[in-house]
Amino acid sequence: MNAAVVLPVPVSRPYIYEVPPELADRVIPGARVVVPLRRRNVVGIVTEVLSPQSSVGVEVKRILAAPDVEPALSQPLIDLGRWMSDYYGAPLGLSLRALLPGPLWSVARPAGPAPAADRLFVLVGNGMDSLLERERRFKRAPKRRVVYEAVEALGGSAPVKHLIEHLRLSRNSLTELVKQGLARIERVPEMRDPFAGLSSAPPPNLTADQQAVLSGITATPVETPVLLHGVTGSGKTLVYLHVLQAVVQTGRGAILLVPEIALTPQTVARVRGVFGDQVAVLHSGLSDGERADAWRALRRGERLVAVGPRSAVFAPVQRLGAIVVDEEHEPSYKQGTAPRYHARDAAAMRAQLEGARLILGSATPSLETLSDDRVVTFALPDRIGARPLPPVEVVDLRSAPRIPAAEAGAIAWSEALDSAISGALERGEQVILLLNRRGFATFVQCPSCGNVPGCPNCAIALTVHQTPPGMRCHYCGHEEPIPDTCIVCGHEIQRWRGLGTQQLEHFVGARYPRARIARMDLDTTTSKWAHHHILERVARGEVDILLGTQMIAKGLDFPNVTVVGVVDADTGLHFPDFRAGERTFQLVAQVAGRAGRGPRGGRVFVQTRAPDHHAIRAAAAHSVSQFAAAELPLRSPPNPPYPPRTGLVRFVIGTEDHARTAELAEKVSSWLRRAATERLDGMLTVLGPAPCPIMRLKGKWRWHVLVKSAEPRVLGRVVRAWRAKSHRAVTVDRDPVSLL
Ligand code: ADP
Ligand code: ZN
């Protein structure tokens, strides 16, 4: 007897293996098997057991092992994998690979390695409060200062290994700081999973509004997708929890998807508060062993609820009754490598395959969801406790009074924001400042010849960093020293342009010297529990000003935050991407929603040079409908249509050679044009080829071709036809979330 086995490699057709008699009862569709492939062994998934008659005529190799008693993948999950493969045009092997966590694909050690001991570098005492003191102490030791401030930004402690290997700080400076008595080294046997103990009791009663929405959802046929459109602070989480509870009470399971688990400890705590040990929290901080354990507990039905980011949509929850997609508008739900699935759409498909209910939730729903007429919307238009949404003041940076340049340097700091922050600090309230650009300065420019040093691998300017110092590429990680003189003309003074979070932190520290500041961006959150430590300090009231990139705009519920400032709302507004306005709207509306969640109320200041842009105006009004009314016509004829008014597929061509890339892009587009006229009856529009806005990335030249059709079927045929041709240098991205 033979079996068809799909291997986790970029091919769609299964491989045929012989089933040894002793494994016959385990080798069934969905089972993991170990099979030989050339000179190594790999894990594969059985998709079909072939009848004894269907001999292939050639000698086939034998399956070596079938490690699980129960098949790893249920039939609906295999079907979901097939759907992803067909819809996104991804090889079936890669689609199925995405369904199981990494450790389960490892032949050598399916349970993963044990966690090792960690040496922790801990700052001592309360730190140095004033900038002056700091300047005095580190006058002759700038490297030590860099270390000190980097660790400070990480929440006061960090693993030694992380500081040296990832941040490339000097080991010497660490030792010196310990000698100076400013820090000490602690040994911890293993970083404790901070999510393990997290639990908070839910509010005892639903409000009348929540109750009404809950009844509405329950009365909706299970196959109808539901959108819970609730303003920030309207209590959406409690509604989800009640829906999930009803599901679990009938012995069924559920999945709660969140954009990024590190940023949503509060949601995790609330889910634990209700479901306790029935929950498996799937987060990126888990070791391979923990991940495999969580997966098995769900697979065996020992845990009924899975909470996690995008990939949790594949959690092996038994008797699935509901999937909730919180913050459904978040771009992080889109997977960046094949299969390039969107977790919201995969969730919809899985819910359909398993007869489960789908609930999408957001304060700023995507235009895709808003324009989907199968979706039934339930609204929570008011905040809990009848708290008003915070008033938003749009500050026009072109004309608003600012604090003088002598004090603020290059930073545009309006008097309105400044006095609001001082007031909040005096009253012991907290402030959130959003600046969606990390680093110190956005780029370096020679004032004499205008040269801007760029990344040698990417068509992108290098960003200036100070902790630790260097110029870095945010796309490929390339690093080089900050130049003192221009490499082109030799001019001696180089100007730093554009504001990043590090500079903002520096400025805010000098401007409000008594404030305790925490910065949260990619640079301060690379270590395992960094997000969590920072947010914990904010929750305990040990931070007065939390500043950072879009990370701080999501889901946070801190009642003592009374002032939110958007330092520069325009950072993403002019990206060459049709969603630039939508992203800006969502970001500003979401961060505004962090203010005024407690009895003291709150205010929001949005600094911009485009105060009349509809994205800014709608965000200031907290109004999704206002935004949609202005944005949808821009994506509809007579303008060139864009999603959700049409379906979109992006073909990205990337090779090391520019001429070859352009040539290949030309070939892809003529293939598409031919298909459009010969076989698809003109139902396909082909745009391009053209260079991508980021024309060079990680050493590859990039061109793209966009394909549009109002008919999903047509796009499906195109991506599947391309899948059959499969070309290494071409990636296919259906429903792309970025066109950069
Ligand atoms: P959203 O996700 O809609 O922004 P949350 O779910 O975070 O809002 O809820 C906002 C706040 O209101 C939270 O602190 C939550 O504990 C509280 N809350 C939610 N529902 C209730 C309720 N029924 N009674 C009292 N407090 C509630
Ligand atoms: Zn680069």
XYZ file of N, CA, C and O and ligand atoms in Angstrom, residues 201-208 210 228 230-240 242 266-267 270 326-327 362-363 380 382-385 387 555-559 590 593-594 597, ligand 1:
203
model
N -9.570 39.288 36.889
C -10.992 38.944 36.883
C -11.739 39.899 35.966
O -11.423 41.083 35.906
N -12.694 39.401 35.235
C -13.450 40.284 34.351
C -14.438 41.118 35.157
O -14.795 40.757 36.274
N -14.881 42.267 34.595
C -15.933 43.032 35.255
C -17.136 42.117 35.461
O -17.426 41.276 34.611
N -17.811 42.245 36.610
C -18.867 41.285 36.947
C -20.068 41.312 36.002
O -20.634 40.267 35.698
N -20.459 42.478 35.546
C -21.692 42.541 34.751
C -21.483 43.234 33.422
O -20.731 44.197 33.328
N -22.223 42.758 32.435
C -22.226 43.451 31.156
C -23.056 44.721 31.292
O -24.042 44.756 32.029
N -22.662 45.760 30.591
C -23.523 46.939 30.529
C -24.705 46.619 29.611
O -24.683 45.610 28.891
N -25.700 47.481 29.644
C -26.883 47.239 28.811
C -26.486 47.175 27.332
O -26.968 46.320 26.582
N -23.534 46.330 26.057
C -22.813 45.073 25.799
C -23.796 43.914 25.723
O -23.693 43.037 24.863
N -17.933 43.482 15.204
C -18.208 44.263 16.402
C -17.431 45.567 16.266
O -16.213 45.608 16.422
N -16.792 48.721 17.845
C -16.951 49.450 19.099
C -15.853 50.475 19.229
O -14.686 50.172 18.965
N -16.192 51.678 19.638
C -15.171 52.717 19.775
C -14.133 52.267 20.803
O -14.370 51.335 21.579
N -12.989 52.934 20.826
C -11.939 52.582 21.783
C -12.474 52.750 23.207
O -13.049 53.778 23.540
N -12.312 51.701 24.006
C -12.784 51.772 25.386
C -14.254 51.438 25.549
O -14.855 51.713 26.590
N -14.855 50.810 24.528
C -16.283 50.495 24.621
C -16.523 49.134 25.266
O -17.661 48.733 25.467
N -15.471 48.404 25.570
C -15.644 47.121 26.245
C -15.877 45.964 25.290
O -16.660 45.056 25.583
N -15.179 45.962 24.181
C -15.336 44.866 23.216
C -14.848 43.541 23.804
O -15.459 42.498 23.599
N -13.757 43.616 24.559
C -13.165 42.380 25.075
C -14.161 41.580 25.900
O -14.234 40.352 25.782
N -14.925 42.265 26.728
C -15.872 41.540 27.576
C -16.944 40.846 26.728
O -17.398 39.750 27.058
N -17.322 41.471 25.638
C -18.290 40.832 24.737
C -17.685 39.555 24.138
O -18.310 38.494 24.139
N -16.433 39.671 23.659
C -15.775 38.465 23.129
C -15.787 37.362 24.179
O -16.080 36.208 23.887
N -17.703 36.777 26.669
C -19.005 36.143 26.880
C -19.367 35.205 25.739
O -19.921 34.134 25.959
N -2.833 42.762 28.569
C -4.090 42.973 29.287
C -5.182 42.049 28.757
O -5.968 41.506 29.528
N -5.210 41.867 27.449
C -6.207 40.961 26.879
C -5.945 39.539 27.359
O -6.868 38.819 27.758
N -7.149 39.069 30.832
C -8.609 38.960 30.948
C -9.106 37.594 30.496
O -10.027 37.031 31.091
N -9.546 40.056 16.918
C -9.548 41.377 17.546
C -8.675 42.318 16.722
O -7.653 41.902 16.174
N -9.041 43.580 16.652
C -8.298 44.579 15.852
C -8.101 44.064 14.434
O -6.980 44.010 13.916
N -13.146 45.763 15.987
C -12.221 46.885 15.835
C -12.940 48.198 16.126
O -14.158 48.299 15.989
N -12.140 49.185 16.514
C -12.676 50.544 16.592
C -12.502 51.234 15.245
O -13.157 52.234 14.960
N -20.898 49.375 19.241
C -20.825 49.914 20.597
C -20.325 51.343 20.436
O -19.126 51.587 20.398
N -20.504 53.930 22.352
C -20.093 54.711 23.525
C -19.077 53.961 24.359
O -19.042 52.735 24.378
N -18.293 54.742 25.078
C -17.342 54.140 26.005
C -18.060 53.639 27.252
O -19.155 54.090 27.577
N -17.380 52.701 27.924
C -17.880 52.193 29.204
C -18.049 53.363 30.182
O -17.223 54.278 30.208
N -19.110 53.306 30.972
C -19.330 54.332 31.987
C -19.669 55.684 31.375
O -19.462 56.717 31.995
N -18.182 57.439 29.487
C -17.052 58.367 29.372
C -16.986 58.879 27.953
O -17.140 58.110 27.009
N -4.484 48.799 21.707
C -5.145 48.068 22.788
C -4.873 48.483 24.226
O -5.561 48.036 25.116
N -3.854 49.333 24.484
C -3.503 49.606 25.874
C -4.645 50.296 26.601
O -5.300 51.178 26.072
N -4.851 49.874 27.837
C -5.949 50.405 28.639
C -5.385 50.878 29.975
O -5.372 50.148 30.953
N -4.862 52.125 30.004
C -4.304 52.691 31.226
C -5.136 53.911 31.622
O -5.036 54.965 30.984
N -5.944 53.780 32.662
C -6.875 54.863 33.004
C -6.200 56.169 33.408
O -6.815 57.223 33.329
N -6.492 55.205 16.750
C -6.206 54.213 17.792
C -5.415 54.824 18.942
O -5.719 54.592 20.105
N -7.394 56.890 21.096
C -8.254 56.087 21.960
C -7.595 55.632 23.241
O -8.233 55.062 24.119
N -6.279 55.872 23.393
C -5.608 55.517 24.652
C -5.854 56.571 25.716
O -5.559 56.357 26.887
N -9.356 57.126 29.454
C -10.060 55.896 29.792
C -10.426 55.846 31.265
O -11.061 54.898 31.715
P -11.987 48.167 23.936
O -11.306 46.866 23.665
O -13.351 48.243 23.329
O -11.143 49.358 23.643
P -11.846 47.307 26.638
O -12.415 45.969 26.414
O -10.384 47.445 26.851
O -12.291 48.269 25.479
O -12.612 47.949 27.867
C -12.316 49.243 28.346
C -12.336 49.257 29.874
O -13.670 49.119 30.359
C -11.539 48.133 30.492
O -10.809 48.654 31.576
C -12.586 47.158 30.967
O -12.152 46.423 32.101
C -13.731 48.070 31.322
N -15.033 47.395 31.187
C -15.447 46.686 30.105
N -16.698 46.218 30.302
C -17.082 46.631 31.540
C -18.274 46.478 32.313
N -19.317 45.781 31.850
N -18.308 47.040 33.530
C -17.252 47.736 33.995
N -16.109 47.924 33.323
C -16.012 47.395 32.103
